[in-house]
CSV table of C-alpha atoms in Angstrom, one decimal:
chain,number,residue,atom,x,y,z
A,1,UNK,CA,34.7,-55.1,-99.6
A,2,UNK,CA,31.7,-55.8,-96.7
A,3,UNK,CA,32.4,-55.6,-93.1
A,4,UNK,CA,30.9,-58.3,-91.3
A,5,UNK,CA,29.2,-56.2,-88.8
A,6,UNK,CA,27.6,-54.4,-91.9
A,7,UNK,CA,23.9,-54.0,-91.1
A,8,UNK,CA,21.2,-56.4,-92.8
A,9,UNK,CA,18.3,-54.9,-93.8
A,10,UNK,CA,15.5,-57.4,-92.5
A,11,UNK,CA,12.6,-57.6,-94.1
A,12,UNK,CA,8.8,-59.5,-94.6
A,13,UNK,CA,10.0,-62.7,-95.3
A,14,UNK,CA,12.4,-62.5,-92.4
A,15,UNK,CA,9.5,-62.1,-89.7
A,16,UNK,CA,6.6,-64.5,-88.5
A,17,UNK,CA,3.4,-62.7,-88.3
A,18,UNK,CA,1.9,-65.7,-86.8
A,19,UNK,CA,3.9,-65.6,-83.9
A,20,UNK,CA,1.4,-63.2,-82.6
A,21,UNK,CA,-1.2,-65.3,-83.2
A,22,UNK,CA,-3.1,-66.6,-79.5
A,23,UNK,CA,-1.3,-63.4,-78.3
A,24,UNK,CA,-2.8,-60.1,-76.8
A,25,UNK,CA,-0.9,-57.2,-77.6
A,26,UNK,CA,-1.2,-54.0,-75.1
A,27,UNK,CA,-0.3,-50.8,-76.4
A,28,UNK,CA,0.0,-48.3,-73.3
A,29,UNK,CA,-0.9,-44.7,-74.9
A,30,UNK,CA,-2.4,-43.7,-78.1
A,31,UNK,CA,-0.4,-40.6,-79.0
A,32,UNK,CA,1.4,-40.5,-82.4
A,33,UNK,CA,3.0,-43.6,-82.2
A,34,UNK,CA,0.4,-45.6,-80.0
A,35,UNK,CA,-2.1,-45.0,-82.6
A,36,UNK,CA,-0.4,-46.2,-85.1
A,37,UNK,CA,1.0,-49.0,-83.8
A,38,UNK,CA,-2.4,-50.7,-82.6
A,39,UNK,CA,-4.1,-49.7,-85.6
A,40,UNK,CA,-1.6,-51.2,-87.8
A,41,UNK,CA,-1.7,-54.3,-85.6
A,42,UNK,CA,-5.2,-54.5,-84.9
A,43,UNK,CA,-5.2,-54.5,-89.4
A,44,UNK,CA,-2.6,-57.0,-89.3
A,45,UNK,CA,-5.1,-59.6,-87.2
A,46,UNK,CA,-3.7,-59.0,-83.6
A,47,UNK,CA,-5.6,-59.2,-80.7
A,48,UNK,CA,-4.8,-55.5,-79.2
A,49,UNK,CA,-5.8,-53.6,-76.1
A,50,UNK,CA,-5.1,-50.3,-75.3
A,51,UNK,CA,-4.3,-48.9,-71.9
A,52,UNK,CA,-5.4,-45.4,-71.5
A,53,UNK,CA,-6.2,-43.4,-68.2
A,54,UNK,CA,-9.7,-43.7,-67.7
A,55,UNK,CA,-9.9,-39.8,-68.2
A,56,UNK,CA,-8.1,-39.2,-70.9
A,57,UNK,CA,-9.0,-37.8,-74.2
A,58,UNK,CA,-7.7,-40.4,-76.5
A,59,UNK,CA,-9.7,-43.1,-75.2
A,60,UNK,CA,-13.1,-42.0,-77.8
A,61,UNK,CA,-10.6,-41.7,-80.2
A,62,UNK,CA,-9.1,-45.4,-79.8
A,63,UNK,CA,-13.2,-46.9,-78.9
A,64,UNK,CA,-14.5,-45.2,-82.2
A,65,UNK,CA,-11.5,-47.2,-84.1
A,66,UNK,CA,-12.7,-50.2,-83.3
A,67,UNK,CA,-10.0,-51.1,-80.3
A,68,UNK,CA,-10.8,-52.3,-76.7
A,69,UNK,CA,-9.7,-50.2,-74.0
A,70,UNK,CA,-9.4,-50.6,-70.6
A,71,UNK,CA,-6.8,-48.6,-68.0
A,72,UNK,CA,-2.9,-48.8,-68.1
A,73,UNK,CA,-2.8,-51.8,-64.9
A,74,UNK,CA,-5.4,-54.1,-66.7
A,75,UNK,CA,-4.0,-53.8,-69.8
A,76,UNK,CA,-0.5,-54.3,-68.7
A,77,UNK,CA,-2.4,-57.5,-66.8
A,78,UNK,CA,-4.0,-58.6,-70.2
A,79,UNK,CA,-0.7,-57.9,-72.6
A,80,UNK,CA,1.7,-60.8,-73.1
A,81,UNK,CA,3.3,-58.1,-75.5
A,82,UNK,CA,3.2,-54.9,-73.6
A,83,UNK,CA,4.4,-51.7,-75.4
A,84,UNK,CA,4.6,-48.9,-73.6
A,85,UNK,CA,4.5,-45.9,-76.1
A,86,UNK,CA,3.8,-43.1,-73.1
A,87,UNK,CA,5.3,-40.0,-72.3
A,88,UNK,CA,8.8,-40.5,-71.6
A,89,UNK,CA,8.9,-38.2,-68.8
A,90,UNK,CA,5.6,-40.5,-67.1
A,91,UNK,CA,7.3,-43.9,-67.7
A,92,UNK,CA,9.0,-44.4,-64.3
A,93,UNK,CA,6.4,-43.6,-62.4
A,94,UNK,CA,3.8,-45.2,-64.3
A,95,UNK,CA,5.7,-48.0,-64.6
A,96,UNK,CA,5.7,-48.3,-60.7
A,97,UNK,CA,2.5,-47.3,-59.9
A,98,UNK,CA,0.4,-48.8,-62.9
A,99,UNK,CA,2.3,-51.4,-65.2
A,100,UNK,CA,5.2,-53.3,-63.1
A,101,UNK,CA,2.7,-55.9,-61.3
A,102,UNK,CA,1.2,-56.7,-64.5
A,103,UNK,CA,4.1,-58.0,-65.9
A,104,UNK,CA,5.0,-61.5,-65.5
A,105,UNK,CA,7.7,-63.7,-66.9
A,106,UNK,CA,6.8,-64.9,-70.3
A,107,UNK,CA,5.6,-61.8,-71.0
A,108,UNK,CA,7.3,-59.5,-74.1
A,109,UNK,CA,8.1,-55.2,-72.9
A,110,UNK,CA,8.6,-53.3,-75.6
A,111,UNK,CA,9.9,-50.1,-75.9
A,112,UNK,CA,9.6,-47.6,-78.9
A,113,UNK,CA,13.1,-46.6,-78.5
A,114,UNK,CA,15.7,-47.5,-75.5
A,115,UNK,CA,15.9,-44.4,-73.0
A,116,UNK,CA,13.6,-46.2,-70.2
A,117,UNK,CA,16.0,-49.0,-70.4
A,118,UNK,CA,19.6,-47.8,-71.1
A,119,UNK,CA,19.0,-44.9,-68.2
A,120,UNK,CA,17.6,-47.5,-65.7
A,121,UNK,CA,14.5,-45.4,-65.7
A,122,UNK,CA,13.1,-49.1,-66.0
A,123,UNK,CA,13.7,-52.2,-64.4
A,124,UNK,CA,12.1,-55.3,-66.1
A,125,UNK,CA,11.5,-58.3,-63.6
A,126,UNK,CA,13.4,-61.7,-64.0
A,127,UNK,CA,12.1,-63.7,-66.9
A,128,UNK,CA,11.1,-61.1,-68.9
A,129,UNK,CA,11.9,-60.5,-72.3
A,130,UNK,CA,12.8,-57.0,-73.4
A,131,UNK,CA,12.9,-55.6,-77.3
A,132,UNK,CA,12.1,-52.8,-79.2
A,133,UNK,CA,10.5,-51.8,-82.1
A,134,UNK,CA,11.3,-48.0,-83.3
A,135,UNK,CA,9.7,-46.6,-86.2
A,136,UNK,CA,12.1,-44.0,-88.2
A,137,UNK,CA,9.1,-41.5,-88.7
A,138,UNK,CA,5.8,-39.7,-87.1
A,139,UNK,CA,2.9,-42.1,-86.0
A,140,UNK,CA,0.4,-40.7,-89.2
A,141,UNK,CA,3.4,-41.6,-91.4
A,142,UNK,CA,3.6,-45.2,-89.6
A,143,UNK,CA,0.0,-45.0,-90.0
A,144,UNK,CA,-1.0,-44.1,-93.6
A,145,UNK,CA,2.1,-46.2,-95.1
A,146,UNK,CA,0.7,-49.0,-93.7
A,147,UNK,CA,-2.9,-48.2,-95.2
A,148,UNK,CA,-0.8,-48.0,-98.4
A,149,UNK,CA,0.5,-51.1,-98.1
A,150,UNK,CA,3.9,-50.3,-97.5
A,151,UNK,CA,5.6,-49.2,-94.2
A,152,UNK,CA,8.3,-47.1,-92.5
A,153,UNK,CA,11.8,-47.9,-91.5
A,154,UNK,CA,12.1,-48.8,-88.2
A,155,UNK,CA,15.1,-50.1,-85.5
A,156,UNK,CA,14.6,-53.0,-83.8
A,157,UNK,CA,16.7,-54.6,-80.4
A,158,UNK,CA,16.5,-57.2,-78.4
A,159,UNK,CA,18.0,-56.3,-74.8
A,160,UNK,CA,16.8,-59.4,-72.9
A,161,UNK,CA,15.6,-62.9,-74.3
A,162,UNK,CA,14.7,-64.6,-71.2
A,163,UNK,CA,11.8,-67.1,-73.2
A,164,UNK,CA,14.5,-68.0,-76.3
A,165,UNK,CA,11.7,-66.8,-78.8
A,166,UNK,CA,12.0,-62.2,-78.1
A,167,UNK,CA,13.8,-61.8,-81.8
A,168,UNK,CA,11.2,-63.4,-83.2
A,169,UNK,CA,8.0,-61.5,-81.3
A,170,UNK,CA,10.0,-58.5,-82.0
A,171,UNK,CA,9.7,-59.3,-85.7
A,172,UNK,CA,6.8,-60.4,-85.7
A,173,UNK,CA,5.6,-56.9,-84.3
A,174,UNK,CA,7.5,-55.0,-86.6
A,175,UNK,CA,5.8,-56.9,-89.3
A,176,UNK,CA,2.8,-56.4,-87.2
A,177,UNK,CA,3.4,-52.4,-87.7
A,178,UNK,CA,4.8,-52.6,-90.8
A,179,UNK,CA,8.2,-52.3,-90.7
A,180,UNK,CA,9.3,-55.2,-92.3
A,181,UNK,CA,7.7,-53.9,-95.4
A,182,UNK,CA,10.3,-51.0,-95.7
A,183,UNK,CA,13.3,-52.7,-93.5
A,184,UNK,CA,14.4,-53.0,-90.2
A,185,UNK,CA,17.6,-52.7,-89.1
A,186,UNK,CA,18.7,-54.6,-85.6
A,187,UNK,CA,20.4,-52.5,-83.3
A,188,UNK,CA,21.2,-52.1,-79.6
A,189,UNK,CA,19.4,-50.1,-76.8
């Protein structure tokens, strides 16, 4: 006999890839998992910038893959979906110093797992939605399953839905990534 509360795999058909569509995505970091993530969306026909410290090493990297960048405030000005996939030990601060301004209400933060949130690390203004989107596996897995054409588990959560419309983006962008392909499981924070 099922539980009720019984997780339900979600899965392609479940998400809306056009809800990205008219949409700029901002991916802050291009470590393991920011790679990934706006190469996977930038192949799955999302407008994506990446916000990178004007000095930092990854920003050939993310130019010579075809992806605009410009530094972490403009892009967190530009993103209507803003994901920050940093260091989690730089969040606060960057948060305060480089992203918080940019981020208006309407706008989608995304996390890559819940730690800047659930420890308050973070504060996300009124009117802001608030999800995440975490992939069970290393950014090159993430990566090369989506060139396969299939994808990697991931966790998704929605901790605020000021706009009525966050479960949805945060499918979308977990179809965007891949996930969907593999499953995604809706969780908490």
């Amino acid at each position: 006999e099922f539980s009720d509360n019984l997780a339900r795999m979600i899965y392609d058909n479940d998400a809306d890839l056009t809800k990205l569509e008219g949409k700029t995505v901002a991916i802050l970091g291009f470590g393991s998992q920011g790679h990934a993530h706006a190469m996977n969306l930038k192949d799955s026909g999302a407008n994506v910038v990446v916000g990178l410290r004007p000095d930092s090493s990854s920003v050939a990297k993310a130019e010579s893959a075809g992806l605009k960048v410009v530094d972490i405030a403009e892009a967190a000005s530009l993103g209507d979906i803003v994901m920050i996939l940093l260091p989690d030990e730089l969040q606060a601060d960057l948060w305060n110093e480089q992203i918080k301004d940019g981020i208006v209400p309407g706008n989608l933060l995304m996390f890559a797992h819940g730690f800047a949130i659930r420890f308050d690390q973070i504060e996300p203004p009124a009117g802001v939605d608030v999800g995440m989107v975490a992939p069970k596996g290393p950014g090159h897995l993430v990566r090369r399953q989506y060139e396969e054409g299939r994808g990697v588990p991931c966790l998704m959560a929605v901790e605020t839905d000021e706009t009525g419309t966050a479960r949805d983006m945060v499918l979308a962008y977990a179809k965007g990534i891949g996930g969907t392909r593999a499953g995604v499981i809706e969780t908490t924070f």
